[in-house]
Coordinates of C-alpha atoms in Angstrom, one line a residue:
M809 CA -38.6 -1.3 -15.0
A810 CA -40.3 -3.7 -17.5
R811 CA -37.6 -2.4 -20.2
D812 CA -34.6 -3.0 -18.0
A813 CA -35.8 -6.7 -17.2
E814 CA -32.8 -8.2 -19.2
V815 CA -30.5 -6.0 -17.0
I816 CA -32.1 -7.1 -13.8
A817 CA -31.6 -10.8 -14.8
A818 CA -27.9 -10.4 -15.7
L819 CA -27.0 -8.4 -12.8
Q820 CA -28.9 -10.6 -10.4
A821 CA -26.9 -13.7 -11.9
I822 CA -23.7 -12.1 -11.4
V823 CA -24.5 -11.1 -7.8
V824 CA -25.8 -14.7 -7.1
E825 CA -22.2 -16.1 -7.9
E826 CA -20.1 -12.9 -6.6
Q827 CA -21.8 -11.3 -3.6
R828 CA -18.9 -9.1 -2.8
W829 CA -18.5 -7.6 -6.2
G830 CA -18.9 -4.0 -6.6
F831 CA -20.5 -2.3 -9.4
W832 CA -17.2 -2.1 -12.0
K833 CA -16.6 -5.6 -11.5
C834 CA -20.2 -6.5 -12.3
H835 CA -20.2 -3.9 -15.1
D836 CA -17.1 -5.6 -16.6
R837 CA -18.4 -9.0 -16.3
L838 CA -21.5 -7.9 -18.2
R839 CA -19.2 -6.4 -21.1
A840 CA -17.1 -9.6 -21.0
Q841 CA -20.4 -11.7 -21.4
G842 CA -21.3 -9.9 -24.4
Y843 CA -23.9 -7.0 -23.0
C844 CA -23.5 -3.7 -24.5
W845 CA -25.7 -1.5 -22.1
N846 CA -24.7 1.8 -21.2
R847 CA -22.8 2.2 -18.0
K848 CA -25.3 4.5 -16.8
R849 CA -28.3 2.5 -17.3
I850 CA -26.5 -0.5 -15.4
W851 CA -25.7 1.9 -12.7
R852 CA -29.3 3.1 -12.5
V853 CA -30.4 -0.5 -12.0
Y854 CA -27.8 -1.4 -9.8
C855 CA -28.7 1.3 -7.4
Q856 CA -32.7 0.3 -7.8
L857 CA -31.8 -3.1 -6.8
R858 CA -29.9 -1.9 -3.8
L859 CA -26.8 -3.7 -4.8
N860 CA -24.4 -0.9 -3.9
L861 CA -22.4 -2.1 -1.0
P862 CA -20.9 0.2 1.7
R863 CA -17.2 0.8 1.7
R864 CA -15.1 -1.3 3.6
T865 CA -13.5 0.3 6.7
K866 CA -9.9 -0.4 7.7
R867 CA -9.2 -2.4 10.4
R868 CA -7.9 -1.1 13.6
V869 CA -4.6 -2.2 14.9
P870 CA -5.2 -2.4 18.6
Q871 CA -3.6 0.3 20.8
R872 CA -0.4 -0.8 22.6
V873 CA 0.8 0.1 25.7
R874 CA 3.5 2.9 25.4
Q875 CA 6.7 2.3 27.0
P876 CA 9.6 4.9 27.5
L877 CA 12.7 3.7 25.3
F878 CA 15.6 2.5 27.7
V879 CA 18.8 4.2 27.2
E880 CA 21.8 2.8 28.5
P881 CA 23.8 4.8 30.8
R882 CA 27.0 3.0 30.2
M883 CA 29.8 3.7 27.8
N884 CA 30.4 1.0 24.9
A885 CA 27.4 -1.1 26.1
V886 CA 25.1 -0.3 23.0
W887 CA 26.3 0.4 19.4
A888 CA 24.3 1.8 16.4
L889 CA 25.4 1.0 12.8
D890 CA 24.0 3.4 10.2
F891 CA 25.3 3.1 6.4
M892 CA 25.2 6.5 4.3
R893 CA 25.5 7.0 0.8
D894 CA 26.5 10.4 -0.7
T895 CA 27.9 11.9 -4.2
L896 CA 30.8 14.5 -4.6
Y897 CA 30.6 17.4 -6.7
S898 CA 32.7 15.5 -9.3
G899 CA 30.3 12.8 -9.6
K900 CA 32.2 10.0 -7.5
V901 CA 29.7 8.1 -5.1
F902 CA 30.9 7.0 -1.8
R903 CA 29.5 5.2 1.2
T904 CA 30.2 5.6 5.0
L905 CA 29.7 3.2 7.9
N906 CA 28.9 5.2 10.8
V907 CA 29.6 3.3 14.3
I908 CA 27.7 5.6 17.0
D909 CA 27.9 4.9 20.8
E910 CA 24.4 5.3 22.1
A911 CA 25.4 6.6 25.4
E912 CA 27.5 9.5 23.8
S913 CA 25.4 10.0 20.9
R914 CA 28.2 11.1 18.9
P915 CA 30.2 9.0 16.0
A916 CA 32.9 6.9 17.5
W917 CA 34.5 6.4 14.0
G918 CA 33.6 6.0 10.5
S919 CA 34.7 4.4 7.5
T920 CA 34.6 5.2 3.9
W921 CA 34.9 3.2 1.1
R922 CA 34.0 2.5 -2.9
S923 CA 32.5 -0.3 -4.0
A924 CA 35.0 -2.4 -6.0
F925 CA 32.5 -4.9 -7.5
R926 CA 30.0 -2.6 -9.3
P927 CA 29.6 1.1 -10.2
L928 CA 27.6 3.3 -7.7
A929 CA 25.1 5.2 -9.6

């Protein structure tokens, strides 16, 4: 520990400024300050000082009450629009707009067009 006094002092000076920094940020800061100590030496001293922090856990999203999806039984009450894109064997790209009646669950009509303003790659 006596020969690591300089490493201990430098690490503690960094930790006083930034308490939530992990090992690699401290190591990079020491390198930026001009110290050329071995990474393994810094890690050993870092662990001896018990500076290693536990990993942060993910914040849990509160559970929501599950509700069944409402399906409108009447025809022509709820419509869904879906844009699709595909490429023909010849390389031509086309887009389709599919309009679906939610009560019937099959396409009511579809519209296909090519973009006149920009090439579709």
